Coordinates of N, CA and C in Angstrom, one line a residue:
M71 N -43.6 -32.0 -11.1 CA -42.5 -31.5 -10.3 C -42.2 -30.0 -10.7
D72 N -42.2 -29.1 -9.8 CA -42.0 -27.7 -10.2 C -40.5 -27.4 -10.4
A73 N -40.2 -26.1 -10.8 CA -38.8 -25.8 -11.1 C -37.9 -26.0 -9.9
L74 N -38.3 -25.6 -8.7 CA -37.5 -25.8 -7.5 C -37.2 -27.2 -7.2
S75 N -38.1 -28.1 -7.4 CA -37.9 -29.5 -7.1 C -36.9 -30.1 -8.1
V76 N -37.1 -29.7 -9.4 CA -36.1 -30.1 -10.4 C -34.7 -29.7 -10.1
A77 N -34.6 -28.4 -9.7 CA -33.3 -27.9 -9.4 C -32.6 -28.6 -8.2
A78 N -33.4 -29.0 -7.3 CA -32.9 -29.7 -6.1 C -32.3 -31.1 -6.5
V79 N -32.9 -31.6 -7.6 CA -32.5 -32.9 -8.0 C -31.3 -32.9 -8.9
V80 N -31.3 -31.9 -9.8 CA -30.2 -31.8 -10.9 C -29.0 -31.0 -10.4
C81 N -29.0 -30.4 -9.3 CA -27.9 -29.6 -8.9 C -27.2 -30.1 -7.6
P82 N -26.9 -31.4 -7.5 CA -26.3 -31.9 -6.3 C -24.9 -31.3 -6.0
V83 N -24.2 -31.0 -7.0 CA -22.8 -30.5 -6.8 C -22.8 -29.2 -6.1
S84 N -23.8 -28.3 -6.4 CA -23.8 -27.0 -5.8 C -24.2 -27.2 -4.3
L85 N -25.1 -28.2 -4.0 CA -25.5 -28.4 -2.6 C -24.3 -29.0 -1.8
V86 N -23.5 -29.8 -2.4 CA -22.3 -30.4 -1.7 C -21.3 -29.2 -1.4
V87 N -21.1 -28.3 -2.4 CA -20.2 -27.2 -2.1 C -20.8 -26.3 -1.0
A88 N -22.1 -26.1 -1.0 CA -22.7 -25.3 0.1 C -22.4 -26.0 1.5
Y89 N -22.6 -27.3 1.6 CA -22.4 -27.9 2.8 C -20.9 -27.8 3.2
A90 N -20.0 -28.0 2.3 CA -18.6 -28.0 2.6 C -18.0 -26.7 3.0
T91 N -18.5 -25.6 2.4 CA -17.9 -24.3 2.6 C -18.7 -23.3 3.3
G92 N -20.0 -23.5 3.3 CA -20.9 -22.4 3.9 C -20.7 -21.1 3.2
A93 N -20.2 -21.1 2.0 CA -19.9 -19.8 1.3 C -21.0 -19.3 0.5
L94 N -22.2 -19.5 0.8 CA -23.4 -18.9 0.1 C -23.6 -17.5 0.6
L95 N -23.3 -16.6 -0.3 CA -23.3 -15.2 0.1 C -24.5 -14.5 -0.5
P96 N -24.9 -13.3 0.1 CA -26.1 -12.6 -0.4 C -25.9 -11.9 -1.7
C97 N -25.4 -12.7 -2.7 CA -25.4 -12.2 -4.1 C -26.2 -13.1 -4.9
R98 N -26.6 -12.7 -6.1 CA -27.6 -13.4 -6.9 C -26.9 -14.7 -7.5
G99 N -27.7 -15.8 -7.4 CA -27.2 -17.1 -7.9 C -28.4 -17.7 -8.7
P100 N -28.1 -18.9 -9.3 CA -29.2 -19.5 -10.1 C -30.4 -19.9 -9.3
H101 N -30.2 -20.2 -8.0 CA -31.4 -20.5 -7.1 C -32.3 -19.4 -7.0
D102 N -31.8 -18.1 -7.0 CA -32.7 -17.0 -6.9 C -33.6 -16.8 -8.0
W103 N -33.2 -17.1 -9.2 CA -34.0 -17.0 -10.4 C -35.2 -17.9 -10.4
L104 N -35.1 -19.0 -9.6 CA -36.2 -20.0 -9.5 C -37.3 -19.6 -8.6
V105 N -37.1 -18.5 -7.9 CA -38.1 -18.1 -6.9 C -38.6 -16.7 -7.2
P106 N -39.5 -16.5 -8.1 CA -39.9 -15.2 -8.5 C -40.7 -14.4 -7.5
D107 N -41.1 -15.0 -6.4 CA -41.8 -14.3 -5.3 C -40.8 -13.8 -4.2
A108 N -39.5 -14.1 -4.3 CA -38.5 -13.6 -3.3 C -38.4 -12.1 -3.5
L109 N -38.3 -11.4 -2.4 CA -38.3 -10.0 -2.4 C -36.8 -9.5 -2.3
W110 N -36.5 -8.6 -3.3 CA -35.2 -8.0 -3.3 C -35.3 -6.5 -3.3
R111 N -36.5 -6.0 -3.6 CA -36.8 -4.5 -3.7 C -38.1 -4.2 -3.0
S112 N -38.1 -3.0 -2.5 CA -39.4 -2.5 -1.9 C -40.3 -1.9 -3.0
P113 N -41.6 -1.6 -2.8 CA -42.4 -1.1 -3.8 C -41.9 0.3 -4.3
P114 N -42.2 0.7 -5.5 CA -41.8 1.9 -6.1 C -42.1 3.1 -5.1
R115 N -41.2 4.1 -5.1 CA -41.3 5.3 -4.4 C -41.4 5.0 -2.9
T116 N -40.7 3.9 -2.4 CA -40.6 3.6 -1.0 C -39.2 3.1 -0.7
V117 N -38.9 3.1 0.6 CA -37.7 2.4 1.0 C -38.1 1.5 2.2
A118 N -37.5 0.3 2.2 CA -37.9 -0.7 3.3 C -36.7 -0.9 4.2
L119 N -36.7 -0.4 5.4 CA -35.7 -0.6 6.4 C -36.0 -2.0 7.0
T120 N -35.0 -2.8 7.1 CA -35.2 -4.2 7.7 C -34.1 -4.4 8.8
F121 N -34.5 -4.9 9.9 CA -33.6 -5.1 11.1 C -33.5 -6.6 11.4
D122 N -32.3 -7.1 11.5 CA -32.1 -8.5 11.7 C -31.5 -8.7 13.2
D123 N -31.7 -9.9 13.6 CA -31.0 -10.5 14.8 C -31.7 -10.1 16.2
G124 N -32.8 -9.4 16.1 CA -33.5 -9.1 17.4 C -34.4 -10.3 17.8
P125 N -35.2 -10.0 18.8 CA -35.3 -8.8 19.5 C -34.2 -8.6 20.5
D126 N -33.7 -7.4 20.7 CA -32.7 -7.1 21.7 C -33.3 -6.2 22.7
P127 N -33.0 -6.4 24.0 CA -33.7 -5.6 25.0 C -33.3 -4.2 25.0
V128 N -32.2 -3.8 24.4 CA -31.8 -2.4 24.4 C -32.0 -1.8 23.0
G129 N -31.4 -2.5 22.0 CA -31.4 -2.0 20.6 C -32.7 -1.9 20.0
T130 N -33.6 -2.9 20.2 CA -34.9 -2.9 19.5 C -35.8 -1.8 20.0
P131 N -35.9 -1.6 21.3 CA -36.7 -0.4 21.8 C -36.2 0.9 21.2
A132 N -34.9 1.0 21.1 CA -34.3 2.3 20.6 C -34.7 2.5 19.2
V133 N -34.6 1.4 18.4 CA -35.0 1.5 17.0 C -36.5 1.8 16.9
L134 N -37.3 1.2 17.7 CA -38.8 1.4 17.6 C -39.1 2.9 18.0
D135 N -38.4 3.4 18.9 CA -38.6 4.8 19.3 C -38.3 5.8 18.1
L136 N -37.1 5.5 17.4 CA -36.8 6.3 16.3 C -37.9 6.2 15.2
L137 N -38.3 5.0 14.9 CA -39.3 4.8 13.9 C -40.6 5.5 14.2
R138 N -41.0 5.4 15.5 CA -42.3 6.1 15.9 C -42.2 7.6 15.8
R139 N -41.1 8.2 16.2 CA -40.9 9.6 16.1 C -40.9 10.1 14.6
A140 N -40.4 9.2 13.7 CA -40.4 9.6 12.3 C -41.7 9.2 11.6
G141 N -42.6 8.5 12.2 CA -43.8 8.1 11.6 C -43.5 7.0 10.5
A142 N -42.5 6.2 10.7 CA -42.1 5.2 9.7 C -42.3 3.8 10.2
T143 N -42.4 2.9 9.3 CA -42.5 1.5 9.7 C -41.4 0.7 9.0
A144 N -41.1 -0.5 9.5 CA -40.0 -1.3 9.1 C -40.4 -2.8 9.2
T145 N -39.4 -3.6 8.9 CA -39.6 -5.0 9.0 C -38.5 -5.6 9.9
F146 N -38.9 -6.4 10.9 CA -38.0 -7.0 11.9 C -37.9 -8.5 11.7
F147 N -36.7 -9.0 11.4 CA -36.5 -10.5 11.3 C -35.9 -11.0 12.6
L148 N -36.7 -11.8 13.3 CA -36.5 -12.1 14.7 C -35.9 -13.6 14.8
I149 N -35.0 -13.7 15.7 CA -34.4 -15.0 16.1 C -35.4 -15.6 17.1
G150 N -35.8 -16.9 16.9 CA -36.8 -17.5 17.7 C -36.5 -17.6 19.1
E151 N -35.3 -18.0 19.5 CA -35.0 -18.2 20.9 C -34.9 -16.9 21.6
R152 N -34.6 -15.8 20.9 CA -34.6 -14.5 21.6 C -36.0 -13.9 21.7
A153 N -36.9 -14.2 20.7 CA -38.3 -13.8 20.8 C -39.0 -14.5 22.0
E154 N -38.6 -15.7 22.2 CA -39.3 -16.5 23.3 C -38.9 -15.8 24.6
R155 N -37.7 -15.2 24.8 CA -37.3 -14.6 26.0 C -37.9 -13.2 26.2
L156 N -38.3 -12.6 25.1 CA -38.8 -11.2 25.1 C -40.1 -11.0 24.5
P157 N -41.2 -11.7 25.0 CA -42.5 -11.7 24.3 C -43.1 -10.3 24.2
S158 N -43.0 -9.5 25.2 CA -43.6 -8.2 25.2 C -43.0 -7.3 24.1
L159 N -41.7 -7.5 23.9 CA -41.1 -6.7 22.9 C -41.5 -7.1 21.5
V160 N -41.7 -8.4 21.3 CA -42.2 -8.9 20.0 C -43.6 -8.3 19.7
R161 N -44.4 -8.3 20.8 CA -45.8 -7.8 20.6 C -45.7 -6.3 20.3
R162 N -44.8 -5.6 20.9 CA -44.7 -4.2 20.7 C -44.4 -3.9 19.2
I163 N -43.4 -4.7 18.7 CA -43.1 -4.5 17.3 C -44.3 -4.6 16.4
A164 N -45.1 -5.6 16.6 CA -46.3 -5.8 15.7 C -47.3 -4.7 16.0
A165 N -47.5 -4.4 17.3 CA -48.5 -3.4 17.7 C -48.3 -2.0 17.1
E166 N -47.0 -1.7 16.8 CA -46.7 -0.4 16.3 C -46.6 -0.4 14.8
G167 N -47.2 -1.4 14.1 CA -47.4 -1.4 12.7 C -46.3 -2.0 11.9
H168 N -45.3 -2.6 12.5 CA -44.1 -3.1 11.7 C -44.4 -4.6 11.4
S169 N -43.7 -5.1 10.3 CA -43.8 -6.5 9.9 C -42.8 -7.3 10.7
V170 N -43.2 -8.5 10.9 CA -42.3 -9.5 11.6 C -42.0 -10.7 10.7
G171 N -40.8 -11.1 10.6 CA -40.4 -12.2 9.9 C -39.5 -13.1 10.6
L172 N -39.3 -14.3 10.1 CA -38.4 -15.3 10.7 C -37.0 -15.1 10.4
H173 N -36.1 -15.3 11.3 CA -34.7 -15.3 11.1 C -34.0 -16.5 11.7
G174 N -34.8 -17.6 11.7 CA -34.2 -18.8 12.3 C -34.4 -18.9 13.8
W175 N -34.2 -20.1 14.3 CA -34.3 -20.3 15.8 C -33.1 -19.9 16.5
K176 N -31.9 -20.2 15.9 CA -30.6 -19.9 16.6 C -29.6 -19.2 15.7
H177 N -30.1 -18.6 14.6 CA -29.2 -17.9 13.7 C -28.1 -18.8 13.2
Q178 N -28.5 -19.9 12.7 CA -27.5 -20.9 12.1 C -27.6 -20.7 10.5
S179 N -26.5 -21.0 9.9 CA -26.4 -21.0 8.4 C -27.3 -22.1 7.9
M180 N -28.4 -21.8 7.3 CA -29.4 -22.8 6.9 C -28.9 -23.8 5.9
P181 N -28.1 -23.4 4.9 CA -27.7 -24.4 3.9 C -26.8 -25.5 4.6
L182 N -26.3 -25.3 5.8 CA -25.5 -26.3 6.4 C -26.3 -27.2 7.3
L183 N -27.6 -27.0 7.4 CA -28.4 -27.8 8.3 C -28.9 -29.0 7.4
T184 N -29.1 -30.1 8.1 CA -29.7 -31.3 7.4 C -31.2 -30.9 7.0
P185 N -31.8 -31.5 6.1 CA -33.2 -31.2 5.8 C -34.1 -31.2 7.0
A186 N -33.9 -32.2 7.8 CA -34.8 -32.3 9.0 C -34.6 -31.2 10.0
R187 N -33.3 -30.8 10.2 CA -33.0 -29.7 11.1 C -33.4 -28.4 10.5
L188 N -33.3 -28.2 9.2 CA -33.8 -27.0 8.6 C -35.3 -26.8 8.8
D189 N -36.0 -27.9 8.5 CA -37.5 -27.8 8.7 C -37.8 -27.6 10.1
A190 N -37.1 -28.2 11.1 CA -37.4 -28.0 12.5 C -37.1 -26.6 12.9
D191 N -36.0 -26.0 12.4 CA -35.6 -24.7 12.7 C -36.7 -23.7 12.3
L192 N -37.2 -23.8 11.1 CA -38.3 -22.9 10.6 C -39.5 -23.1 11.4
A193 N -39.9 -24.4 11.7 CA -41.1 -24.7 12.4 C -41.1 -24.2 13.8
R194 N -40.0 -24.3 14.5 CA -40.0 -23.8 15.9 C -40.0 -22.3 15.9
C195 N -39.3 -21.6 15.0 CA -39.3 -20.2 15.0 C -40.7 -19.7 14.7
A196 N -41.3 -20.3 13.6 CA -42.7 -19.9 13.2 C -43.7 -20.1 14.3
A197 N -43.6 -21.2 15.0 CA -44.6 -21.5 16.0 C -44.5 -20.6 17.2
T198 N -43.3 -20.2 17.6 CA -43.0 -19.3 18.7 C -43.6 -17.9 18.3
L199 N -43.3 -17.4 17.1 CA -43.8 -16.1 16.7 C -45.3 -16.1 16.6
E200 N -45.9 -17.2 16.1 CA -47.4 -17.3 16.0 C -48.0 -17.3 17.3
S201 N -47.4 -18.0 18.3 CA -48.0 -18.0 19.6 C -48.0 -16.6 20.3
L202 N -47.0 -15.8 19.9 CA -46.9 -14.5 20.5 C -47.8 -13.4 19.8
L203 N -48.0 -13.6 18.5 CA -48.6 -12.6 17.7 C -50.0 -13.0 17.3
G204 N -50.4 -14.3 17.4 CA -51.7 -14.7 17.0 C -51.9 -15.0 15.6
S205 N -50.9 -14.8 14.8 CA -50.9 -15.2 13.4 C -49.5 -15.6 13.0
A206 N -49.4 -16.4 12.0 CA -48.1 -16.9 11.5 C -47.4 -15.9 10.6
P207 N -46.2 -15.5 10.9 CA -45.4 -14.6 9.9 C -45.3 -15.3 8.6
R208 N -45.2 -14.5 7.5 CA -45.1 -15.0 6.2 C -43.8 -14.6 5.5
L209 N -42.9 -14.0 6.2 CA -41.6 -13.5 5.7 C -40.5 -14.3 6.4
V210 N -39.4 -14.5 5.6 CA -38.2 -15.2 6.2 C -37.0 -14.6 5.6
R211 N -36.0 -14.4 6.4 CA -34.7 -14.0 5.9 C -33.7 -15.0 6.5
P212 N -33.0 -15.8 5.6 CA -32.0 -16.7 6.1 C -30.8 -16.0 6.8
P213 N -30.4 -16.5 7.9 CA -29.2 -15.8 8.6 C -28.0 -15.7 7.6
Y214 N -27.4 -14.6 7.7 CA -26.2 -14.2 6.9 C -26.6 -14.1 5.4
G215 N -27.9 -14.2 5.1 CA -28.3 -14.2 3.7 C -27.9 -15.4 2.9
R216 N -27.5 -16.5 3.6 CA -27.1 -17.7 2.9 C -28.3 -18.6 2.6
R217 N -28.4 -19.0 1.4 CA -29.5 -19.8 1.0 C -29.1 -20.6 -0.2
D218 N -29.9 -21.7 -0.4 CA -29.7 -22.6 -1.6 C -31.1 -23.1 -1.9
V219 N -31.1 -24.0 -2.9 CA -32.4 -24.5 -3.3 C -33.2 -25.1 -2.2
R220 N -32.5 -25.9 -1.3 CA -33.2 -26.5 -0.2 C -33.9 -25.5 0.7
V221 N -33.2 -24.4 1.0 CA -33.7 -23.4 1.8 C -35.0 -22.8 1.2
Y222 N -34.9 -22.5 -0.1 CA -36.1 -22.0 -0.8 C -37.3 -23.0 -0.8
L223 N -36.9 -24.3 -1.0 CA -38.0 -25.3 -0.9 C -38.6 -25.4 0.5
A224 N -37.8 -25.3 1.5 CA -38.3 -25.4 2.9 C -39.2 -24.2 3.1
A225 N -38.8 -23.0 2.6 CA -39.6 -21.8 2.8 C -41.0 -21.9 2.1
R226 N -40.9 -22.4 0.9 CA -42.1 -22.6 0.1 C -43.1 -23.6 0.7
R227 N -42.6 -24.6 1.3 CA -43.5 -25.6 2.0 C -44.2 -25.0 3.1
R228 N -43.6 -24.0 3.7 CA -44.3 -23.3 4.9 C -44.9 -22.0 4.5
H229 N -45.0 -21.7 3.1 CA -45.7 -20.6 2.6 C -45.0 -19.3 3.1
L230 N -43.7 -19.3 3.1 CA -42.9 -18.2 3.5 C -42.3 -17.5 2.3
T231 N -42.3 -16.2 2.3 CA -41.6 -15.4 1.2 C -40.2 -15.1 1.7
P232 N -39.2 -15.5 1.0 CA -37.8 -15.1 1.3 C -37.6 -13.6 1.0
V233 N -36.9 -13.0 1.9 CA -36.6 -11.5 1.7 C -35.1 -11.4 1.8
M234 N -34.5 -10.8 0.8 CA -33.1 -10.5 0.8 C -33.0 -8.9 0.9
W235 N -32.0 -8.3 0.3 CA -31.8 -6.9 0.4 C -31.1 -6.4 -0.9
S236 N -31.3 -5.1 -1.2 CA -30.6 -4.5 -2.3 C -29.5 -3.6 -1.8
F237 N -29.5 -3.3 -0.5 CA -28.5 -2.3 0.1 C -28.1 -2.8 1.4
D238 N -26.8 -3.1 1.6 CA -26.2 -3.5 2.9 C -25.6 -2.3 3.6
S239 N -26.1 -2.0 4.7 CA -25.6 -0.8 5.5 C -24.2 -1.1 6.0
R240 N -23.9 -2.3 6.2 CA -22.6 -2.8 6.8 C -22.5 -2.2 8.2
D241 N -23.6 -2.1 8.9 CA -23.5 -1.5 10.2 C -22.9 -2.5 11.2
W242 N -22.7 -3.7 10.8 CA -22.1 -4.7 11.7 C -20.6 -4.6 11.7
L243 N -20.0 -3.8 10.8 CA -18.6 -3.5 10.9 C -18.3 -2.4 11.9
P244 N -17.1 -2.4 12.5 CA -16.8 -1.3 13.5 C -16.5 0.0 12.8
R245 N -17.6 0.7 12.6 CA -17.6 2.0 11.9 C -18.2 3.1 12.8
S246 N -17.8 4.3 12.4 CA -18.3 5.5 13.2 C -19.7 5.8 12.6
R247 N -20.4 6.7 13.3 CA -21.7 7.2 12.9 C -21.5 7.9 11.5
A248 N -20.5 8.6 11.3 CA -20.3 9.3 10.0 C -20.1 8.3 8.9
D249 N -19.3 7.2 9.2 CA -19.1 6.2 8.2 C -20.4 5.6 7.7
I250 N -21.2 5.2 8.7 CA -22.5 4.6 8.4 C -23.4 5.5 7.7
A251 N -23.5 6.8 8.2 CA -24.3 7.8 7.6 C -24.0 8.1 6.1
R252 N -22.7 8.1 5.8 CA -22.3 8.3 4.5 C -22.7 7.2 3.6
R253 N -22.6 6.0 4.1 CA -23.1 4.8 3.3 C -24.6 4.9 3.1
L254 N -25.4 5.2 4.2 CA -26.8 5.3 4.1 C -27.3 6.4 3.2
D255 N -26.4 7.4 2.9 CA -26.8 8.5 2.0 C -27.0 7.9 0.6
R256 N -26.5 6.7 0.3 CA -26.7 6.1 -1.0 C -28.0 5.4 -1.2
V257 N -28.8 5.2 -0.1 CA -30.1 4.6 -0.2 C -31.0 5.3 -1.2
R258 N -31.6 4.6 -2.0 CA -32.5 5.2 -3.0 C -33.9 4.5 -3.0
S259 N -34.8 5.1 -3.8 CA -36.1 4.5 -3.9 C -36.1 3.1 -4.4
G260 N -36.9 2.3 -3.7 CA -36.9 0.8 -4.0 C -35.9 0.0 -3.3
D261 N -35.1 0.6 -2.5 CA -34.1 -0.2 -1.8 C -34.7 -1.0 -0.6
I262 N -34.3 -2.2 -0.4 CA -34.5 -2.9 0.9 C -33.2 -2.8 1.6
V263 N -33.1 -2.2 2.8 CA -31.9 -1.9 3.5 C -31.7 -2.9 4.6
L264 N -30.5 -3.5 4.6 CA -30.1 -4.4 5.7 C -29.5 -3.6 6.9
L265 N -30.1 -3.8 8.1 CA -29.6 -3.2 9.3 C -29.8 -4.3 10.4
H266 N -29.2 -3.9 11.6 CA -29.2 -4.9 12.7 C -29.6 -4.1 14.0
D267 N -30.6 -4.6 14.7 CA -31.0 -4.0 16.0 C -30.4 -4.8 17.2
G268 N -29.6 -5.8 16.9 CA -29.0 -6.6 18.0 C -27.5 -6.5 18.1
L269 N -27.0 -5.4 17.6 CA -25.6 -5.2 17.6 C -25.1 -4.7 19.0
P270 N -23.9 -5.2 19.5 CA -23.4 -4.7 20.7 C -23.0 -3.2 20.6
R271 N -22.5 -2.8 19.4 CA -22.1 -1.4 19.2 C -23.2 -0.8 18.3
R272 N -24.2 -0.3 19.0 CA -25.4 0.2 18.3 C -25.6 1.7 18.2
A273 N -24.8 2.5 19.0 CA -25.0 3.9 19.0 C -24.8 4.5 17.6
A274 N -23.7 4.1 16.9 CA -23.4 4.7 15.6 C -24.6 4.4 14.6
M275 N -25.1 3.1 14.7 CA -26.1 2.7 13.8 C -27.4 3.6 14.1
L276 N -27.7 3.7 15.3 CA -28.9 4.5 15.7 C -28.9 5.9 15.2
D277 N -27.7 6.6 15.4 CA -27.6 7.9 14.9 C -27.7 8.0 13.4
A278 N -27.1 7.1 12.7 CA -27.1 7.1 11.2 C -28.5 6.8 10.7
V279 N -29.3 5.9 11.4 CA -30.6 5.6 10.9 C -31.5 6.8 11.2
D280 N -31.3 7.5 12.3 CA -32.1 8.8 12.6 C -31.9 9.8 11.5
A281 N -30.6 9.9 11.1 CA -30.3 10.9 10.0 C -31.0 10.4 8.7
L282 N -30.9 9.1 8.4 CA -31.6 8.6 7.2 C -33.1 8.9 7.2
L283 N -33.7 8.6 8.3 CA -35.2 8.9 8.4 C -35.5 10.3 8.2
D284 N -34.7 11.2 8.7 CA -34.9 12.7 8.4 C -34.8 13.0 6.9
R285 N -33.8 12.4 6.2 CA -33.6 12.6 4.8 C -34.8 12.0 4.0
L286 N -35.2 10.8 4.4 CA -36.3 10.2 3.6 C -37.6 11.1 3.8
R287 N -37.8 11.6 5.0 CA -39.0 12.4 5.2 C -38.9 13.7 4.4
A288 N -37.7 14.3 4.3 CA -37.5 15.5 3.5 C -37.8 15.4 2.1
V289 N -37.5 14.2 1.5 CA -37.7 14.0 0.1 C -39.0 13.2 -0.1
Q290 N -39.8 13.0 0.9 CA -41.1 12.4 0.8 C -41.0 11.0 0.3
L291 N -40.0 10.2 0.8 CA -39.8 8.8 0.5 C -40.1 8.0 1.7
P292 N -41.3 7.4 1.8 CA -41.6 6.7 3.1 C -40.9 5.4 3.3
S293 N -40.6 5.1 4.6 CA -40.1 3.8 5.0 C -41.3 2.9 5.3
V294 N -41.4 1.8 4.6 CA -42.5 1.0 4.8 C -42.2 -0.4 5.3
A295 N -43.2 -1.1 5.9 CA -43.1 -2.5 6.3 C -43.4 -3.4 5.1
L296 N -42.5 -4.4 4.9 CA -42.7 -5.3 3.8 C -43.9 -6.3 4.1
R297 N -44.6 -6.6 3.1 CA -45.6 -7.6 3.1 C -45.4 -8.7 2.1
P298 N -45.9 -9.9 2.3 CA -45.7 -10.9 1.3 C -46.4 -10.5 0.0
P299 N -45.8 -10.7 -1.2 CA -46.5 -10.3 -2.4 C -47.7 -11.1 -2.7
S300 N -48.7 -10.5 -3.3 CA -49.9 -11.2 -3.6 C -49.7 -12.2 -4.8
G301 N -48.7 -11.9 -5.6 CA -48.4 -12.7 -6.8 C -46.9 -12.8 -7.0
S302 N -46.5 -13.3 -8.1 CA -45.1 -13.4 -8.4 C -44.5 -12.0 -8.6
G303 N -43.3 -11.8 -8.0 CA -42.6 -10.5 -8.1 C -41.7 -10.6 -9.3
A304 N -40.9 -9.5 -9.4 CA -39.9 -9.4 -10.4 C -38.7 -10.2 -10.1
L305 N -37.9 -10.6 -11.1 CA -36.7 -11.3 -10.8 C -35.7 -10.4 -10.1
P306 N -34.9 -10.9 -9.2 CA -34.1 -10.1 -8.3 C -33.0 -9.3 -9.1
P307 N -32.8 -8.0 -8.8 CA -31.7 -7.3 -9.3 C -30.4 -7.7 -8.5
T308 N -29.3 -7.3 -9.1 CA -28.1 -7.4 -8.3 C -28.1 -6.4 -7.2
A309 N -27.7 -6.9 -6.0 CA -27.7 -6.0 -4.8 C -26.6 -5.0 -5.0
R310 N -26.9 -3.7 -4.6 CA -25.9 -2.7 -4.7 C -25.1 -2.7 -3.4
S311 N -23.8 -2.7 -3.6 CA -23.0 -2.8 -2.4 C -21.7 -2.0 -2.7
A312 N -21.8 -0.8 -3.1 CA -20.6 0.0 -3.4 C -19.8 0.2 -2.1
G313 N -18.5 0.2 -2.2 CA -17.6 0.3 -1.1 C -17.7 1.6 -0.4
A314 N -17.6 1.6 0.9 CA -17.7 2.8 1.7 C -16.3 3.4 1.9

């Protein structure tokens, strides 16, 4: 029995709390130390922009256009039911050199699902993306960043690498372009940046990302698409989330 299986057996209290509250937040916990291949940082001298909640018929093409003009790549964590409705957009993401990962079938908090529903959620999302892309994605980001040992076990069974983030753009808050841009000015080498291409209020985010791409290009810090690690990665650092 490996460390994850042991943890799932000996930590029932934490699992009950997760079910009861849904309060698993994207900060480091004991379960994260048990998964050395989970990604919290991008490779040295790079930045990894990641976009959640797509594909969106308006937001995703706009983000792709920005990335193409900047010669940058990124990682898109897609919701399965949305991907099924927009197959050509999913294929465009991959065709332009970006990575694609799972973000669940319906954007549900995974720790609150029963084991059977959790496995079915991952399976349906993975099968849909594989049917569209011709290969199975190997990255997964739990919706809201909420995860527990069971989520990690389910990901491992499907050979999925969990991806978190070291920098939250907070673009989901009602902020101006200047607010988001000031926050993105704090992005540094090695950061995995959390962004969203499915927001209803996307103009401010797009302007701020455009400015960030200009800055990264000026300092020769490439934005890269994440790939599953070939071996065990480093233990996750604490996510940086200084107030804006």
